[in-house]
C-alpha positions as a printed NumPy array, in Angstrom:
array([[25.485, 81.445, 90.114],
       [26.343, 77.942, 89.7  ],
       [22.87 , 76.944, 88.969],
       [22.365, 80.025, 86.451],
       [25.895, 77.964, 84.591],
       [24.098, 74.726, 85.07 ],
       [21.09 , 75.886, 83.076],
       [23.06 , 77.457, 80.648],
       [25.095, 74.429, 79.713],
       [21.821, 72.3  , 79.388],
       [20.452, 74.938, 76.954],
       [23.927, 75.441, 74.945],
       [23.766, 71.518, 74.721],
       [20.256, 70.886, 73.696],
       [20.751, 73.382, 70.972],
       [24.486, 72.315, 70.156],
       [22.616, 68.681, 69.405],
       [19.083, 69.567, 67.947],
       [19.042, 73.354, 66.592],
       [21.892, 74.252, 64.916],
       [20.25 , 72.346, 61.718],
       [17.228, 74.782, 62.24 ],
       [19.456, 77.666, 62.913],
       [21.242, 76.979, 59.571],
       [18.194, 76.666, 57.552],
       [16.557, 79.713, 58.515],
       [17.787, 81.702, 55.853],
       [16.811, 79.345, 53.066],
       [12.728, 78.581, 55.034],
       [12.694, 82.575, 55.081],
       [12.994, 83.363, 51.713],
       [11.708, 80.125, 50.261],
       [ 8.383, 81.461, 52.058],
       [ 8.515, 84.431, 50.606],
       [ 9.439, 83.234, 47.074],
       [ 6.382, 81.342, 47.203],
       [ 4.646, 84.56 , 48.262],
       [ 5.774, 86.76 , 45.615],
       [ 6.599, 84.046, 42.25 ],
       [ 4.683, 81.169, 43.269],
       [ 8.056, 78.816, 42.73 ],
       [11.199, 78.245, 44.736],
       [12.969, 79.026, 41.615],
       [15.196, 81.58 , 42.761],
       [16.148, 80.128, 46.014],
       [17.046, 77.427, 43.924],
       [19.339, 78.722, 41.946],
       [20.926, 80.579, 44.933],
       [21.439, 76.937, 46.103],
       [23.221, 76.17 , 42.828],
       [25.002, 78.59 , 42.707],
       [26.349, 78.247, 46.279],
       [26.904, 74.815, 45.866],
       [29.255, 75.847, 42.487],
       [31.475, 78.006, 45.515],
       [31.349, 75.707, 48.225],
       [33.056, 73.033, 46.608],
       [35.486, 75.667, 45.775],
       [36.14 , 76.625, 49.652],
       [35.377, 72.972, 50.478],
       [38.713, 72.224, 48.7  ],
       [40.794, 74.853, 49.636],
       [39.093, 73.886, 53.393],
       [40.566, 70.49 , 53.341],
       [44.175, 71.76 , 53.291],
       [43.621, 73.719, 56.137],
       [41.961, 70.823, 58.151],
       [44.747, 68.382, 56.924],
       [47.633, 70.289, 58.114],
       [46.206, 71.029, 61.833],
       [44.722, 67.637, 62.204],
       [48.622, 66.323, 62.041],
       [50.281, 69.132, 63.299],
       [47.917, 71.538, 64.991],
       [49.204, 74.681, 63.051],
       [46.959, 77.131, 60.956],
       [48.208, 77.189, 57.865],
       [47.786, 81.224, 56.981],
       [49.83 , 80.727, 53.959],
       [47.384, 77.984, 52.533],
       [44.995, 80.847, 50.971],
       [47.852, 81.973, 48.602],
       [48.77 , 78.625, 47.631],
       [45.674, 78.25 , 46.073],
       [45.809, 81.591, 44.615],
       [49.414, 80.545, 42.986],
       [47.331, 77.072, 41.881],
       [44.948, 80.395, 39.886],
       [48.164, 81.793, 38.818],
       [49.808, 78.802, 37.125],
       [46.788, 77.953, 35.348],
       [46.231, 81.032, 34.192],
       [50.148, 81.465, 32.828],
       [49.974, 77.804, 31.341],
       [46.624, 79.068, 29.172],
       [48.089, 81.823, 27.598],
       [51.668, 79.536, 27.409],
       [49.767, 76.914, 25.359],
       [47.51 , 78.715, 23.267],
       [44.465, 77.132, 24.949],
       [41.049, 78.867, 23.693],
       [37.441, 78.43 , 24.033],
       [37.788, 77.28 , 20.084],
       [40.186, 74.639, 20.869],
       [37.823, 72.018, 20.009],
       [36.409, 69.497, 22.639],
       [39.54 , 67.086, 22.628],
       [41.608, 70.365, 22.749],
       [40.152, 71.749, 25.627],
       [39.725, 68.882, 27.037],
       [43.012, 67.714, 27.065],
       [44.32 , 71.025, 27.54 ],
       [42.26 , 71.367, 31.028],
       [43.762, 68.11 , 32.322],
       [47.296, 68.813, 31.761],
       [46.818, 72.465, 33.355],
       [44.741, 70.671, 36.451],
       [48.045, 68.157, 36.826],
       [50.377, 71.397, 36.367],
       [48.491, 73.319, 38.787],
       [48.026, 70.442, 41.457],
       [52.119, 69.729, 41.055],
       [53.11 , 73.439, 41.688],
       [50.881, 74.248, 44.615],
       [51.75 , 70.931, 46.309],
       [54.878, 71.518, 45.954],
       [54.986, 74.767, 46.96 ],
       [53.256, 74.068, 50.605],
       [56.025, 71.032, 51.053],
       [58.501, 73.864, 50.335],
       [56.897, 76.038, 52.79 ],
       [56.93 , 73.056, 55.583],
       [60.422, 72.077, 54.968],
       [61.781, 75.726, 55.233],
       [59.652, 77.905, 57.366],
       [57.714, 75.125, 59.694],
       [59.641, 71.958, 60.275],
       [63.031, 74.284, 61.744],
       [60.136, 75.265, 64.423],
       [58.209, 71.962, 64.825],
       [59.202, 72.342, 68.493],
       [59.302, 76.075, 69.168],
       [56.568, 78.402, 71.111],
       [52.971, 77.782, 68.879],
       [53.401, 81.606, 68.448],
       [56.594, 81.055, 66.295],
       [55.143, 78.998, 63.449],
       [51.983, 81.033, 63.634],
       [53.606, 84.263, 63.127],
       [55.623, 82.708, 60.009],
       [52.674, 81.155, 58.465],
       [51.249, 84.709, 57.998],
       [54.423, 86.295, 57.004],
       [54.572, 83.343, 54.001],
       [51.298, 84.642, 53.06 ],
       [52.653, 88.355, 52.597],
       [55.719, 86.716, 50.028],
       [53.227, 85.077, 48.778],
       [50.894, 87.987, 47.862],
       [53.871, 90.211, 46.283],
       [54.8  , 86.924, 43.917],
       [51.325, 87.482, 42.777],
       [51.823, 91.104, 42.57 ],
       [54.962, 91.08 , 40.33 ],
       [53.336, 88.097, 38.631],
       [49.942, 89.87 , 37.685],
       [50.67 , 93.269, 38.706],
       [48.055, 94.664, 41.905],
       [44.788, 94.659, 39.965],
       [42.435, 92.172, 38.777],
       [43.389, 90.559, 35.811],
       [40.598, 88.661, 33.541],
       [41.488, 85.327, 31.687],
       [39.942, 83.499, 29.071],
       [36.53 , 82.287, 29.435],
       [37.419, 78.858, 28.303],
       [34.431, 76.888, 29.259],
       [32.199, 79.792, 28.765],
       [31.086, 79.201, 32.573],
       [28.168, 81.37 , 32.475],
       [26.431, 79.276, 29.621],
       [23.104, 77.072, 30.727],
       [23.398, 73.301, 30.314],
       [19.813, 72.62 , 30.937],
       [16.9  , 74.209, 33.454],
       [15.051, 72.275, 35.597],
       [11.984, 74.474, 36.952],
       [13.422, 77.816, 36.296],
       [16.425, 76.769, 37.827],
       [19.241, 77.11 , 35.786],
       [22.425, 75.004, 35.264],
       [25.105, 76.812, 34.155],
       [28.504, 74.793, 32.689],
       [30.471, 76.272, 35.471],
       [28.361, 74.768, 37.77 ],
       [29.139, 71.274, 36.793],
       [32.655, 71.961, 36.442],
       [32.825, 72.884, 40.256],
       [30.786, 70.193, 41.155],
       [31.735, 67.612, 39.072],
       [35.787, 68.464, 39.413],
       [35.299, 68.64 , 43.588],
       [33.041, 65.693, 44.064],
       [36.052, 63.512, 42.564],
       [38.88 , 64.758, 44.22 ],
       [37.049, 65.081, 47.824],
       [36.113, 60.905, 47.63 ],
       [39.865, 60.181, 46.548],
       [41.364, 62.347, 49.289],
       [38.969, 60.35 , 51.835],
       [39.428, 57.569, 50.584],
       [43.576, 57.794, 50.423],
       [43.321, 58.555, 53.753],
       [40.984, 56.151, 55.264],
       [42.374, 52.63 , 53.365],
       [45.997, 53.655, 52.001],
       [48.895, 53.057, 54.461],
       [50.633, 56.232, 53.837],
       [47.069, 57.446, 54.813],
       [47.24 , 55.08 , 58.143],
       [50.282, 56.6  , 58.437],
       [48.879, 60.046, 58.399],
       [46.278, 59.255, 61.124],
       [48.939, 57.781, 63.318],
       [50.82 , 60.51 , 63.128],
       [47.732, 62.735, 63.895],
       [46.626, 60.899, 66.838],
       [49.939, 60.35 , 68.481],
       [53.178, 61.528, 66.618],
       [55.237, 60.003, 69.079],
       [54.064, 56.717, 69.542],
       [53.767, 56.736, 65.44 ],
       [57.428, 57.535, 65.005],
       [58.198, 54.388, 67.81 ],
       [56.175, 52.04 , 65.183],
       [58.5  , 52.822, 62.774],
       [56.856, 55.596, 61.071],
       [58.843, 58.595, 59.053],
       [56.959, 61.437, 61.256],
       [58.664, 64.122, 58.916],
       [58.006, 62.675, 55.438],
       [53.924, 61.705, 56.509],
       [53.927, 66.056, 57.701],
       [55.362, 66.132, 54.337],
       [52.832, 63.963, 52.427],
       [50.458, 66.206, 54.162],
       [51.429, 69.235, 53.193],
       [51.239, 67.972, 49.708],
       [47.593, 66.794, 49.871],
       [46.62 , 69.511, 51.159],
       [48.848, 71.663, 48.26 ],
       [47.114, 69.525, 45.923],
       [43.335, 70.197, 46.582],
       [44.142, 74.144, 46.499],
       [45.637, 73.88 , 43.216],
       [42.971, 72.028, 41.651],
       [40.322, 74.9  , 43.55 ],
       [42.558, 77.532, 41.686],
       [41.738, 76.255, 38.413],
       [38.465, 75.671, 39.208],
       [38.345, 79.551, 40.468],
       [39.266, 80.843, 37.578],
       [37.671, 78.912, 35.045],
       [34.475, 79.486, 37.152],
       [35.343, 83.511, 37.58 ],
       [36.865, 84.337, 34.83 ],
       [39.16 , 86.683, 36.841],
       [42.52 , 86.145, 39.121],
       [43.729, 88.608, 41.726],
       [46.663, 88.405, 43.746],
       [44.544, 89.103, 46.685],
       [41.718, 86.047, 45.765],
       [44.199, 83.662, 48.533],
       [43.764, 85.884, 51.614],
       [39.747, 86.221, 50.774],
       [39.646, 82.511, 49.998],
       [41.661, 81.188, 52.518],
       [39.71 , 83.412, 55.43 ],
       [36.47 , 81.818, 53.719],
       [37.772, 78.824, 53.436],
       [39.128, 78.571, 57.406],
       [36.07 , 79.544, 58.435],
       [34.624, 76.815, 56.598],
       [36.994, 74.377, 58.617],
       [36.541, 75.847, 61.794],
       [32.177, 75.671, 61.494],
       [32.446, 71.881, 60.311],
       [34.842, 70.68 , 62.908],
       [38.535, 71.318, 62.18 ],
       [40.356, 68.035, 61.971],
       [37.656, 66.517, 60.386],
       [37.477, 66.216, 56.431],
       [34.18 , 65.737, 56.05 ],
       [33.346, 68.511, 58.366],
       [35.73 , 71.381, 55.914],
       [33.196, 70.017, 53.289],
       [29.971, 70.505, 54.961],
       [31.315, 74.065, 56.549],
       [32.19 , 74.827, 52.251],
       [28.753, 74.   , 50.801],
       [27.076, 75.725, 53.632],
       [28.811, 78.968, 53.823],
       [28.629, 78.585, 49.975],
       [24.904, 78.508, 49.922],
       [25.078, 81.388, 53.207],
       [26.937, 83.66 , 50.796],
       [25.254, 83.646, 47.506],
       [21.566, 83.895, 49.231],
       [23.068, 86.925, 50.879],
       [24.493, 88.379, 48.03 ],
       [21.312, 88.373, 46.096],
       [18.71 , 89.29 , 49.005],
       [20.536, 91.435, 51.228],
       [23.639, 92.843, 49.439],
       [27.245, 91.854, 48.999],
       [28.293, 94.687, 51.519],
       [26.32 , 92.521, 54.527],
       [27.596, 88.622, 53.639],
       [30.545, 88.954, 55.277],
       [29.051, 89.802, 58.611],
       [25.846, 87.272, 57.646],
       [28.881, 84.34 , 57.276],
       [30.512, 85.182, 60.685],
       [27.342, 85.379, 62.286],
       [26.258, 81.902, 61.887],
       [30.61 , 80.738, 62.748],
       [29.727, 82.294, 65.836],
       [26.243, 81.196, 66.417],
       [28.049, 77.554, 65.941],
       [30.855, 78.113, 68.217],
       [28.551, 79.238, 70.847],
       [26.279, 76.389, 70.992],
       [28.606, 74.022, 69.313],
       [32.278, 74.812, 69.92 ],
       [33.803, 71.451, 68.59 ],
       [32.158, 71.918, 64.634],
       [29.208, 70.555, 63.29 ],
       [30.76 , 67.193, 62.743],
       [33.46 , 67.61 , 65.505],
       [37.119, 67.539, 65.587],
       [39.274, 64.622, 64.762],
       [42.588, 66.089, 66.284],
       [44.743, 64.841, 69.273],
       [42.585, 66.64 , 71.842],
       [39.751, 65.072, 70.739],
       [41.216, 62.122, 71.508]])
């Protein structure tokens, strides 16, 4: 028996270091093969990979919240999904507030789209400090049940604010940056506006969260605190206020992923949080939760997982596909692709 474990471990190991890259590519070898088969061009895989690259910046943002908050406090944040779906919400009610139309003009649109990112940023960060100050910091030292269980009832208030906001059913909003419009197409592969939007709106914010973190003292502050919150608050660091500070990065990135949801879908729901923030979780559980970098990898790839689902085996099977390859990681790889930067780690 001890020998059958042995041999086990070795494999679960060897694979946890060198296959989980071939594991993840298999879908994307598979049907690039057969692409070339049938069209004689990689075209369609590659705008799959577009595509899923336009979503997984989307969970990639929402992802970081979820990664912040447990890297510092080591609580899932169940209430994070509807944050970013208020983030959808705001936007949404500041459009119509405004006046704000696809024929505003350039500047107009322009200008229009930055104030509403700022807006939207503002109300969901503040929003998940209010959430930490009321419902989590009373319980900072209760049973890890407590805060758990509180999280998820958040998410429910949550969820009827969007209901008495929007009403239950899917509500369509102004296709502002008409997302579904090519830019340009590079072998058959096309480009669309929304695309860059994702991209280009993610890209920016994901290198200035890293980058606060990593060289900022507030952000040394954070890492203290994650590592070792008592020996941070000995050195003279507010413990409460740097939780705080988290809570309103991490409030932050899923408000700017709400706009970018629905100027990307075209449609807010008051149920998009729990769907995004299950995605999204997942995404910062397969990268390595604690780790920023890792929430970003787990986004793109379960980005690129869904869409290549969607349109090869049917949107009824993703779901299943996605959790497949969390578990597949887990197994071989429990601590995340890029591994966990938390205080067990440590």
């Amino acid at each position: 028996m001890p020998l059958r474990r042995n041999t086990w471990d070795r494999v679960r190991g060897y694979i946890g270091e060198y296959g989980l890259i071939a594991v993840l590519l298999i879908m994307p070898v598979v049907y690039g093969i057969q692409d070339l088969s049938d069209d004689g061009s990689l075209a369609r895989l590659g705008n799959n990979i577009v595509d899923g690259l336009s979503n997984g910046a989307i969970w990639a943002l929402v992802a970081l919240g979820y990664t912040l908050v447990y890297g510092i406090i080591e609580l899932i944040n169940f209430a994070h999904g509807e944050v970013f779906m208020i983030g959808s919400l705001v936007s949404a009610g500041f459009f119509g507030t405004i006046g704000l139309t696809a024929a505003s003009g350039v500047g107009g649109l322009v200008l229009g789209l930055l104030v509403t990112l700022i807006l939207a940023m503002l109300a969901s960060g503040a929003l998940n400090v209010m959430i930490e100050r009321v419902a989590y910091r009373p319980l900072r030292n209760a049973p890890k049940l407590a805060p758990l269980i509180t999280a998820i009832g958040f998410s429910f208030i949550l969820q009827n604010v969007g209901i008495l906001w929007i009403s239950g059913s899917p509500r369509g909003i102004p296709d502002l940056i008409r997302a579904q419009k090519e830019l340009f197409n590079i072998a058959g592969v096309s480009i669309s506006q929304g695309d860059v939007l994702a991209i280009a709106a993610a890209v920016p914010l994901v290198f200035l969260l890293t980058t606060f973190i990593s060289q900022s003292r507030l952000g040394r502050a954070m890492r203290a605190t994650a590592q070792d919150p008592e020996a941070a608050r000995l050195m003279g660091i507010n413990v409460d206020t740097t939780i705080s500070l988290t809570f309103l990065l991490g409030g932050i990135m899923a408000g700017a992923a709400g706009l970018i949801y629905a100027l990307y879908q075209t449609t807010i729901w008051f149920l998009q949080g729990f769907q995004a923030g299950l995605i999204a979780f997942t995404a910062a559980v397969m990268g390595g939760i604690g780790n920023l970098w890792g929430a970003v990898l787990g986004g793109v790839i379960i980005g690129i997982i869904q869409q290549i689902s969607d349109n090869r085996i049917g949107g009824q099977w993703t779901p299943a596909i996605v959790f497949a390859y969390l578990v597949l990681v887990m197994v071989f790889r429990p601590q995340g692709l890029l591994g966990e930067q938390t205080r067990e780690a440590g």
